[in-house]
Amino acid sequence: AQSVTQLDSQVPVFEEAPVELRCNYSSSVSVYLFWYVQYPNQGLQLLLKYLSGSTLVKSINGFEAEFNKSQTSFHLRKPSVHISDTAEYFCAVSSGYSTLTFGKGTMLLVSP
Amino acid sequence: SQTIHQWPATLVQPVGSPLSLECTVEGTSNPNLYWYRQAAGRGLQLLFYSVGIGQISSEVPQNLSASRPQDRQFILSSKKLLLSDSGFYLCAWSVRLDVGELFFGEGSRLTVL
C-alpha cells in the first residue's frame, strides 16, 4: 500500500519570503509524484509532476519540487511567494498499480 | 481541449432525502472517471472510479453509489442522505488509471441538515 504524509497542516509566511511545503511518501515500488493546488471553493489543479527523468521539476509560476528517493520525499519550494499563492497544496503519489493517493493537504497562508 | 463540468455547485439537503450529482467530460473519449469527497482537515477520499460504461469500482463502503450511463457521464447518488455525507465532492478524469494525472471539476458543496 502507498501513503503520503504532509507534516504541516498550515504554513504562514510573509510575502516575498521563501517557502517549503514538505511531503513524504511510502511505497514498495517505483512512484509517480504530484503536487496539486486548490484555491478556495474550487477544484484541484495540477501544479507539477514527477514521472521519470530529472528529479527536479518546475512549474510555470515559480514553484519547484525535487524527488529524493533515498529520503522518500517530494518537497515543494518557492523562493519568493506572492499573496496569490495563498491556497491549499496537496501532495499525491501513484505507483502504477493503483489509483492516486493524496496527502491531507497543507494550507499556505501568505500575508503582506 | 478537454473540459469537465460538475453540477450543482452547491446544494443543501435534509437528512433522508435523495442525492444526485452529475459530472460530464468533453473533448476526450473513454476517460477514467472518479468521485472524491473532501472533508475539512481530512484530505481527499476516493469514493468511486470507473474505467468504462457500467464499470464502477467502490473504494469505501458507504451510503453512496455511482453510475456511468454514458462514456463521458458519471453520476453520484444516494437514496437517503446522512449528516456525515456533508462535504465537498469532486469529479475528476484521467487518461490513464495508473499514472495519476487527474483533471478536476469545480466541485459540489453538499450540506446535509
Tab-separated table of N, CA, C and O in Angstrom, chain B residues 7-113:
chain	number	residue	atom	x	y	z
B	7	TRP	N	-22.190	19.536	-11.597
B	7	TRP	CA	-23.308	20.319	-11.049
B	7	TRP	C	-24.201	19.441	-10.198
B	7	TRP	O	-24.151	18.215	-10.321
B	8	PRO	N	-24.959	20.068	-9.249
B	8	PRO	CA	-24.931	21.504	-8.977
B	8	PRO	C	-23.682	21.905	-8.199
B	8	PRO	O	-23.007	21.062	-7.628
B	9	ALA	N	-23.397	23.187	-8.157
B	9	ALA	CA	-22.217	23.675	-7.450
B	9	ALA	C	-22.443	23.669	-5.943
B	9	ALA	O	-21.517	23.422	-5.171
B	10	THR	N	-23.663	23.942	-5.546
B	10	THR	CA	-23.983	23.984	-4.118
B	10	THR	C	-25.375	23.420	-3.912
B	10	THR	O	-26.271	23.688	-4.714
B	11	LEU	N	-25.548	22.650	-2.855
B	11	LEU	CA	-26.893	22.219	-2.505
B	11	LEU	C	-26.989	21.928	-1.022
B	11	LEU	O	-26.016	21.502	-0.396
B	12	VAL	N	-28.162	22.200	-0.493
B	12	VAL	CA	-28.490	21.941	0.902
B	12	VAL	C	-29.668	20.977	0.904
B	12	VAL	O	-30.701	21.256	0.310
B	13	GLN	N	-29.466	19.841	1.574
B	13	GLN	CA	-30.472	18.798	1.554
B	13	GLN	C	-30.800	18.340	2.974
B	13	GLN	O	-29.921	18.293	3.832
B	14	PRO	N	-32.046	17.962	3.234
B	14	PRO	CA	-32.376	17.424	4.562
B	14	PRO	C	-31.928	15.971	4.686
B	14	PRO	O	-31.804	15.247	3.689
B	15	VAL	N	-31.685	15.563	5.907
B	15	VAL	CA	-31.363	14.155	6.180
B	15	VAL	C	-32.478	13.265	5.644
B	15	VAL	O	-33.664	13.577	5.793
B	16	GLY	N	-32.082	12.178	5.008
B	16	GLY	CA	-33.061	11.242	4.486
B	16	GLY	C	-33.506	11.501	3.068
B	16	GLY	O	-34.209	10.676	2.464
B	17	SER	N	-33.112	12.631	2.507
B	17	SER	CA	-33.501	12.947	1.128
B	17	SER	C	-32.524	12.301	0.142
B	17	SER	O	-31.412	11.938	0.516
B	18	PRO	N	-32.916	12.179	-1.125
B	18	PRO	CA	-32.019	11.585	-2.125
B	18	PRO	C	-31.011	12.615	-2.646
B	18	PRO	O	-31.161	13.815	-2.444
B	19	LEU	N	-29.996	12.088	-3.342
B	19	LEU	CA	-28.947	12.948	-3.892
B	19	LEU	C	-28.591	12.492	-5.295
B	19	LEU	O	-28.537	11.283	-5.579
B	20	SER	N	-28.334	13.459	-6.157
B	20	SER	CA	-27.792	13.153	-7.477
B	20	SER	C	-26.841	14.271	-7.880
B	20	SER	O	-27.256	15.412	-8.036
B	21	LEU	N	-25.574	13.931	-8.027
B	21	LEU	CA	-24.564	14.860	-8.542
B	21	LEU	C	-24.115	14.346	-9.897
B	21	LEU	O	-23.873	13.156	-10.063
B	22	GLU	N	-23.998	15.270	-10.845
B	22	GLU	CA	-23.633	14.849	-12.196
B	22	GLU	C	-22.313	15.463	-12.639
B	22	GLU	O	-21.943	16.570	-12.253
B	23	CYS	N	-21.637	14.730	-13.478
B	23	CYS	CA	-20.337	15.141	-13.996
B	23	CYS	C	-20.243	14.702	-15.452
B	23	CYS	O	-20.568	13.550	-15.767
B	24	THR	N	-19.832	15.613	-16.321
B	24	THR	CA	-19.610	15.236	-17.715
B	24	THR	C	-18.262	15.772	-18.182
B	24	THR	O	-17.815	16.831	-17.745
B	25	VAL	N	-17.645	15.033	-19.065
B	25	VAL	CA	-16.351	15.401	-19.634
B	25	VAL	C	-16.534	15.614	-21.124
B	25	VAL	O	-17.251	14.842	-21.776
B	26	GLU	N	-15.909	16.640	-21.650
B	26	GLU	CA	-15.974	16.928	-23.083
B	26	GLU	C	-14.573	16.937	-23.674
B	26	GLU	O	-13.610	17.276	-22.997
B	27	GLY	N	-14.475	16.548	-24.923
B	27	GLY	CA	-13.218	16.659	-25.647
B	27	GLY	C	-12.303	15.473	-25.525
B	27	GLY	O	-11.141	15.548	-25.946
B	28	THR	N	-12.784	14.357	-24.968
B	28	THR	CA	-11.974	13.151	-24.880
B	28	THR	C	-12.894	11.940	-24.918
B	28	THR	O	-14.096	12.062	-24.642
B	29	SER	N	-12.347	10.800	-25.260
B	29	SER	CA	-13.135	9.567	-25.300
B	29	SER	C	-12.577	8.554	-24.311
B	29	SER	O	-11.377	8.504	-24.074
B	30	ASN	N	-13.495	7.747	-23.755
B	30	ASN	CA	-13.138	6.682	-22.825
B	30	ASN	C	-12.234	7.164	-21.683
B	30	ASN	O	-11.208	6.544	-21.394
B	31	PRO	N	-12.613	8.244	-21.027
B	31	PRO	CA	-11.790	8.682	-19.893
B	31	PRO	C	-12.012	7.773	-18.688
B	31	PRO	O	-13.046	7.123	-18.577
B	32	ASN	N	-11.039	7.740	-17.791
B	32	ASN	CA	-11.261	7.166	-16.472
B	32	ASN	C	-11.916	8.271	-15.635
B	32	ASN	O	-11.500	9.425	-15.691
B	33	LEU	N	-12.932	7.926	-14.889
B	33	LEU	CA	-13.686	8.926	-14.134
B	33	LEU	C	-13.647	8.591	-12.651
B	33	LEU	O	-13.622	7.417	-12.269
B	34	TYR	N	-13.674	9.646	-11.826
B	34	TYR	CA	-13.504	9.486	-10.388
B	34	TYR	C	-14.468	10.407	-9.638
B	34	TYR	O	-14.771	11.511	-10.089
B	35	TRP	N	-14.891	9.941	-8.472
B	35	TRP	CA	-15.560	10.802	-7.487
B	35	TRP	C	-14.729	10.795	-6.207
B	35	TRP	O	-14.413	9.735	-5.675
B	36	TYR	N	-14.385	12.009	-5.744
B	36	TYR	CA	-13.698	12.192	-4.478
B	36	TYR	C	-14.587	12.991	-3.531
B	36	TYR	O	-15.400	13.802	-3.959
B	37	ARG	N	-14.392	12.788	-2.247
B	37	ARG	CA	-15.006	13.642	-1.242
B	37	ARG	C	-13.898	14.280	-0.415
B	37	ARG	O	-12.934	13.624	-0.018
B	38	GLN	N	-14.098	15.551	-0.150
B	38	GLN	CA	-13.140	16.314	0.643
B	38	GLN	C	-13.817	16.836	1.891
B	38	GLN	O	-14.785	17.579	1.813
B	39	ALA	N	-13.329	16.424	3.040
B	39	ALA	CA	-13.826	16.932	4.310
B	39	ALA	C	-12.704	17.733	4.961
B	39	ALA	O	-11.526	17.423	4.769
B	40	ALA	N	-13.071	18.725	5.740
B	40	ALA	CA	-12.084	19.633	6.329
B	40	ALA	C	-11.039	18.869	7.131
B	40	ALA	O	-11.371	18.060	7.989
B	41	GLY	N	-9.766	19.121	6.824
B	41	GLY	CA	-8.679	18.506	7.569
B	41	GLY	C	-8.446	17.034	7.284
B	41	GLY	O	-7.611	16.399	7.939
B	42	ARG	N	-9.168	16.490	6.301
B	42	ARG	CA	-9.048	15.052	6.054
B	42	ARG	C	-8.583	14.729	4.651
B	42	ARG	O	-8.588	13.582	4.249
B	43	GLY	N	-8.211	15.732	3.905
B	43	GLY	CA	-7.711	15.463	2.565
B	43	GLY	C	-8.799	14.976	1.642
B	43	GLY	O	-9.981	15.231	1.854
B	44	LEU	N	-8.388	14.261	0.594
B	44	LEU	CA	-9.332	13.771	-0.393
B	44	LEU	C	-9.505	12.268	-0.250
B	44	LEU	O	-8.530	11.523	-0.191
B	45	GLN	N	-10.732	11.849	-0.242
B	45	GLN	CA	-11.058	10.437	-0.125
B	45	GLN	C	-11.653	9.961	-1.446
B	45	GLN	O	-12.672	10.497	-1.899
B	46	LEU	N	-11.030	8.981	-2.062
B	46	LEU	CA	-11.572	8.419	-3.301
B	46	LEU	C	-12.796	7.575	-2.973
B	46	LEU	O	-12.718	6.656	-2.150
B	47	LEU	N	-13.908	7.910	-3.606
B	47	LEU	CA	-15.146	7.173	-3.365
B	47	LEU	C	-15.367	6.089	-4.427
B	47	LEU	O	-15.607	4.925	-4.104
B	48	PHE	N	-15.321	6.495	-5.674
B	48	PHE	CA	-15.566	5.583	-6.783
B	48	PHE	C	-14.673	5.958	-7.957
B	48	PHE	O	-14.302	7.101	-8.123
B	49	TYR	N	-14.365	4.947	-8.784
B	49	TYR	CA	-13.764	5.246	-10.068
B	49	TYR	C	-14.332	4.286	-11.105
B	49	TYR	O	-14.861	3.222	-10.766
B	50	SER	N	-14.208	4.708	-12.375
B	50	SER	CA	-14.797	3.937	-13.463
B	50	SER	C	-13.866	3.964	-14.667
B	50	SER	O	-13.394	5.017	-15.062
B	51	VAL	N	-13.628	2.799	-15.245
B	51	VAL	CA	-12.770	2.702	-16.420
B	51	VAL	C	-13.582	2.581	-17.705
B	51	VAL	O	-13.006	2.608	-18.804
B	52	GLY	N	-14.913	2.447	-17.579
B	52	GLY	CA	-15.748	2.344	-18.766
B	52	GLY	C	-17.222	2.344	-18.401
B	52	GLY	O	-17.586	2.273	-17.213
B	53	ILE	N	-18.065	2.406	-19.405
B	53	ILE	CA	-19.524	2.425	-19.196
B	53	ILE	C	-19.936	1.230	-18.351
B	53	ILE	O	-19.574	0.082	-18.658
B	54	GLY	N	-20.684	1.505	-17.303
B	54	GLY	CA	-21.212	0.446	-16.460
B	54	GLY	C	-20.214	-0.201	-15.525
B	54	GLY	O	-20.569	-1.086	-14.750
B	55	GLN	N	-18.946	0.233	-15.581
B	55	GLN	CA	-17.901	-0.358	-14.725
B	55	GLN	C	-17.588	0.597	-13.588
B	55	GLN	O	-17.032	1.670	-13.823
B	56	ILE	N	-17.945	0.200	-12.373
B	56	ILE	CA	-17.764	1.053	-11.205
B	56	ILE	C	-16.968	0.280	-10.153
B	56	ILE	O	-17.306	-0.863	-9.831
B	57	SER	N	-15.946	0.916	-9.629
B	57	SER	CA	-15.188	0.351	-8.512
B	57	SER	C	-15.410	1.240	-7.301
B	57	SER	O	-15.249	2.449	-7.380
B	58	SER	N	-15.772	0.615	-6.193
B	58	SER	CA	-16.030	1.340	-4.957
B	58	SER	C	-14.834	1.186	-4.037
B	58	SER	O	-14.371	0.068	-3.800
B	59	GLU	N	-14.350	2.308	-3.545
B	59	GLU	CA	-13.193	2.274	-2.658
B	59	GLU	C	-13.568	2.207	-1.189
B	59	GLU	O	-12.809	1.690	-0.379
B	60	VAL	N	-14.715	2.735	-0.846
B	60	VAL	CA	-15.098	2.808	0.559
B	60	VAL	C	-16.576	2.452	0.686
B	60	VAL	O	-17.402	3.048	0.023
B	61	PRO	N	-16.925	1.487	1.548
B	61	PRO	CA	-18.349	1.169	1.739
B	61	PRO	C	-19.056	2.334	2.419
B	61	PRO	O	-18.550	2.895	3.373
B	62	GLN	N	-20.203	2.735	1.909
B	62	GLN	CA	-20.855	3.916	2.436
B	62	GLN	C	-22.273	4.025	1.917
B	62	GLN	O	-22.776	3.130	1.268
B	63	ASN	N	-22.848	5.169	2.167
B	63	ASN	CA	-24.227	5.440	1.827
B	63	ASN	C	-24.397	5.923	0.406
B	63	ASN	O	-25.483	6.348	0.021
B	64	LEU	N	-23.359	5.883	-0.404
B	64	LEU	CA	-23.402	6.459	-1.731
B	64	LEU	C	-23.231	5.381	-2.798
B	64	LEU	O	-22.694	4.310	-2.529
B	65	SER	N	-23.647	5.709	-4.005
B	65	SER	CA	-23.433	4.829	-5.157
B	65	SER	C	-23.070	5.682	-6.355
B	65	SER	O	-23.274	6.901	-6.353
B	66	ALA	N	-22.517	5.051	-7.371
B	66	ALA	CA	-22.137	5.767	-8.585
B	66	ALA	C	-22.583	4.980	-9.799
B	66	ALA	O	-22.706	3.753	-9.749
B	67	SER	N	-22.824	5.716	-10.871
B	67	SER	CA	-23.190	5.063	-12.130
B	67	SER	C	-22.537	5.799	-13.281
B	67	SER	O	-22.233	6.995	-13.191
B	68	ARG	N	-22.330	5.067	-14.365
B	68	ARG	CA	-21.741	5.638	-15.578
B	68	ARG	C	-22.604	5.192	-16.756
B	68	ARG	O	-22.307	4.209	-17.420
B	69	PRO	N	-23.670	5.923	-17.006
B	69	PRO	CA	-24.599	5.511	-18.074
B	69	PRO	C	-24.086	5.781	-19.479
B	69	PRO	O	-24.506	5.125	-20.429
B	70	GLN	N	-23.180	6.746	-19.609
B	70	GLN	CA	-22.583	7.070	-20.897
B	70	GLN	C	-21.077	7.219	-20.731
B	70	GLN	O	-20.582	7.378	-19.621
B	71	ASP	N	-20.383	7.208	-21.849
B	71	ASP	CA	-18.915	7.208	-21.802
B	71	ASP	C	-18.341	8.371	-21.010
B	71	ASP	O	-17.357	8.212	-20.286
B	72	ARG	N	-18.955	9.544	-21.137
B	72	ARG	CA	-18.377	10.732	-20.511
B	72	ARG	C	-19.277	11.308	-19.426
B	72	ARG	O	-19.200	12.498	-19.123
B	73	GLN	N	-20.124	10.490	-18.839
B	73	GLN	CA	-21.023	10.934	-17.786
B	73	GLN	C	-20.861	10.058	-16.558
B	73	GLN	O	-20.862	8.827	-16.647
B	74	PHE	N	-20.750	10.703	-15.410
B	74	PHE	CA	-20.540	9.991	-14.146
B	74	PHE	C	-21.471	10.608	-13.120
B	74	PHE	O	-21.496	11.826	-12.948
B	75	ILE	N	-22.255	9.775	-12.432
B	75	ILE	CA	-23.281	10.267	-11.519
B	75	ILE	C	-23.045	9.687	-10.134
B	75	ILE	O	-22.789	8.489	-9.978
B	76	LEU	N	-23.122	10.537	-9.138
B	76	LEU	CA	-23.024	10.120	-7.742
B	76	LEU	C	-24.402	10.249	-7.109
B	76	LEU	O	-25.047	11.284	-7.246
B	77	SER	N	-24.855	9.194	-6.429
B	77	SER	CA	-26.216	9.177	-5.911
B	77	SER	C	-26.270	8.671	-4.482
B	77	SER	O	-25.363	7.989	-4.015
B	78	SER	N	-27.375	9.009	-3.852
B	78	SER	CA	-27.718	8.410	-2.576
B	78	SER	C	-29.235	8.332	-2.483
B	78	SER	O	-29.931	9.228	-2.945
B	79	LYS	N	-29.740	7.288	-1.866
B	79	LYS	CA	-31.191	7.178	-1.688
B	79	LYS	C	-31.644	7.935	-0.455
B	79	LYS	O	-32.720	8.523	-0.438
B	80	LYS	N	-30.780	7.946	0.576
B	80	LYS	CA	-31.123	8.633	1.832
B	80	LYS	C	-29.867	9.238	2.427
B	80	LYS	O	-29.013	8.525	2.952
B	81	LEU	N	-29.781	10.550	2.406
B	81	LEU	CA	-28.587	11.226	2.897
B	81	LEU	C	-28.479	11.171	4.417
B	81	LEU	O	-29.485	11.225	5.142
B	82	LEU	N	-27.233	11.099	4.881
B	82	LEU	CA	-26.899	11.184	6.290
B	82	LEU	C	-26.174	12.490	6.548
B	82	LEU	O	-25.609	13.088	5.632
B	83	LEU	N	-26.164	12.912	7.801
B	83	LEU	CA	-25.407	14.125	8.155
B	83	LEU	C	-23.943	13.997	7.745
B	83	LEU	O	-23.328	14.958	7.287
B	84	SER	N	-23.406	12.801	7.895
B	84	SER	CA	-21.994	12.570	7.602
B	84	SER	C	-21.671	12.626	6.109
B	84	SER	O	-20.502	12.573	5.727
B	85	ASP	N	-22.694	12.733	5.267
B	85	ASP	CA	-22.451	12.860	3.824
B	85	ASP	C	-22.087	14.281	3.424
B	85	ASP	O	-21.701	14.525	2.274
B	86	SER	N	-22.205	15.226	4.337
B	86	SER	CA	-21.837	16.614	4.016
B	86	SER	C	-20.370	16.685	3.626
B	86	SER	O	-19.523	16.002	4.201
B	87	GLY	N	-20.080	17.532	2.653
B	87	GLY	CA	-18.699	17.692	2.222
B	87	GLY	C	-18.626	18.319	0.849
B	87	GLY	O	-19.633	18.730	0.269
B	88	PHE	N	-17.417	18.368	0.350
B	88	PHE	CA	-17.143	18.938	-0.973
B	88	PHE	C	-16.820	17.764	-1.890
B	88	PHE	O	-15.863	17.028	-1.644
B	89	TYR	N	-17.623	17.587	-2.920
B	89	TYR	CA	-17.475	16.428	-3.805
B	89	TYR	C	-16.834	16.878	-5.105
B	89	TYR	O	-17.269	17.837	-5.742
B	90	LEU	N	-15.827	16.144	-5.496
B	90	LEU	CA	-15.063	16.497	-6.686
B	90	LEU	C	-15.088	15.356	-7.682
B	90	LEU	O	-14.814	14.202	-7.341
B	91	CYS	N	-15.413	15.696	-8.921
B	91	CYS	CA	-15.325	14.749	-10.020
B	91	CYS	C	-14.005	14.997	-10.741
B	91	CYS	O	-13.531	16.138	-10.816
B	92	ALA	N	-13.417	13.953	-11.261
B	92	ALA	CA	-12.150	14.096	-11.986
B	92	ALA	C	-12.074	13.055	-13.091
B	92	ALA	O	-12.789	12.053	-13.070
B	93	TRP	N	-11.199	13.334	-14.059
B	93	TRP	CA	-10.966	12.345	-15.114
B	93	TRP	C	-9.472	12.228	-15.379
B	93	TRP	O	-8.676	13.091	-15.034
B	94	SER	N	-9.093	11.107	-15.987
B	94	SER	CA	-7.706	10.897	-16.369
B	94	SER	C	-7.656	10.070	-17.636
B	94	SER	O	-8.610	9.375	-17.993
B	95	VAL	N	-6.518	10.147	-18.309
B	95	VAL	CA	-6.294	9.324	-19.482
B	95	VAL	C	-5.905	7.916	-19.050
B	95	VAL	O	-6.385	6.923	-19.587
B	96	ARG	N	-5.002	7.852	-18.071
B	96	ARG	CA	-4.533	6.561	-17.588
B	96	ARG	C	-4.909	6.371	-16.136
B	96	ARG	O	-4.900	7.316	-15.339
B	97	LEU	N	-5.227	5.146	-15.770
B	97	LEU	CA	-5.619	4.846	-14.390
B	97	LEU	C	-4.408	4.774	-13.481
B	97	LEU	O	-4.488	5.100	-12.306
B	98	ASP	N	-3.264	4.401	-14.017
B	98	ASP	CA	-2.132	4.078	-13.159
B	98	ASP	C	-1.165	5.239	-12.925
B	98	ASP	O	-0.411	5.223	-11.964
B	99	VAL	N	-1.160	6.244	-13.785
B	99	VAL	CA	-0.157	7.302	-13.638
B	99	VAL	C	-0.622	8.392	-12.700
B	99	VAL	O	0.166	9.006	-12.012
B	100	GLY	N	-1.893	8.649	-12.637
B	100	GLY	CA	-2.408	9.536	-11.619
B	100	GLY	C	-2.504	10.992	-11.959
B	100	GLY	O	-2.686	11.818	-11.075
B	101	GLU	N	-2.372	11.378	-13.204
B	101	GLU	CA	-2.533	12.785	-13.560
B	101	GLU	C	-4.017	13.031	-13.774
B	101	GLU	O	-4.590	12.640	-14.788
B	102	LEU	N	-4.626	13.694	-12.801
B	102	LEU	CA	-6.066	13.911	-12.804
B	102	LEU	C	-6.415	15.337	-13.169
B	102	LEU	O	-5.679	16.264	-12.862
B	103	PHE	N	-7.606	15.482	-13.772
B	103	PHE	CA	-8.154	16.795	-14.095
B	103	PHE	C	-9.497	16.907	-13.377
B	103	PHE	O	-10.384	16.083	-13.590
B	104	PHE	N	-9.612	17.934	-12.552
B	104	PHE	CA	-10.747	18.031	-11.649
B	104	PHE	C	-11.806	19.013	-12.145
B	104	PHE	O	-11.499	20.020	-12.789
B	105	GLY	N	-13.063	18.729	-11.752
B	105	GLY	CA	-14.137	19.690	-11.903
B	105	GLY	C	-14.084	20.716	-10.788
B	105	GLY	O	-13.204	20.675	-9.926
B	106	GLU	N	-15.049	21.620	-10.811
B	106	GLU	CA	-15.058	22.727	-9.856
B	106	GLU	C	-15.622	22.343	-8.494
B	106	GLU	O	-15.535	23.117	-7.548
B	107	GLY	N	-16.228	21.184	-8.405
B	107	GLY	CA	-16.701	20.706	-7.118
B	107	GLY	C	-18.161	21.027	-6.838
B	107	GLY	O	-18.729	21.968	-7.395
B	108	SER	N	-18.750	20.220	-5.950
B	108	SER	CA	-20.125	20.428	-5.487
B	108	SER	C	-20.121	20.386	-3.969
B	108	SER	O	-19.698	19.390	-3.381
B	109	ARG	N	-20.582	21.466	-3.368
B	109	ARG	CA	-20.608	21.511	-1.899
B	109	ARG	C	-21.969	21.079	-1.414
B	109	ARG	O	-22.983	21.728	-1.725
B	110	LEU	N	-21.992	19.984	-0.662
B	110	LEU	CA	-23.227	19.424	-0.133
B	110	LEU	C	-23.300	19.651	1.362
B	110	LEU	O	-22.381	19.283	2.101
B	111	THR	N	-24.390	20.234	1.805
B	111	THR	CA	-24.656	20.381	3.230
B	111	THR	C	-25.925	19.614	3.545
B	111	THR	O	-26.973	19.878	2.950
B	112	VAL	N	-25.811	18.673	4.455
B	112	VAL	CA	-26.966	17.885	4.882
B	112	VAL	C	-27.393	18.383	6.258
B	112	VAL	O	-26.573	18.428	7.189
B	113	LEU	N	-28.639	18.778	6.374
B	113	LEU	CA	-29.129	19.352	7.638
B	113	LEU	C	-30.114	18.411	8.347
B	113	LEU	O	-30.818	17.648	7.671
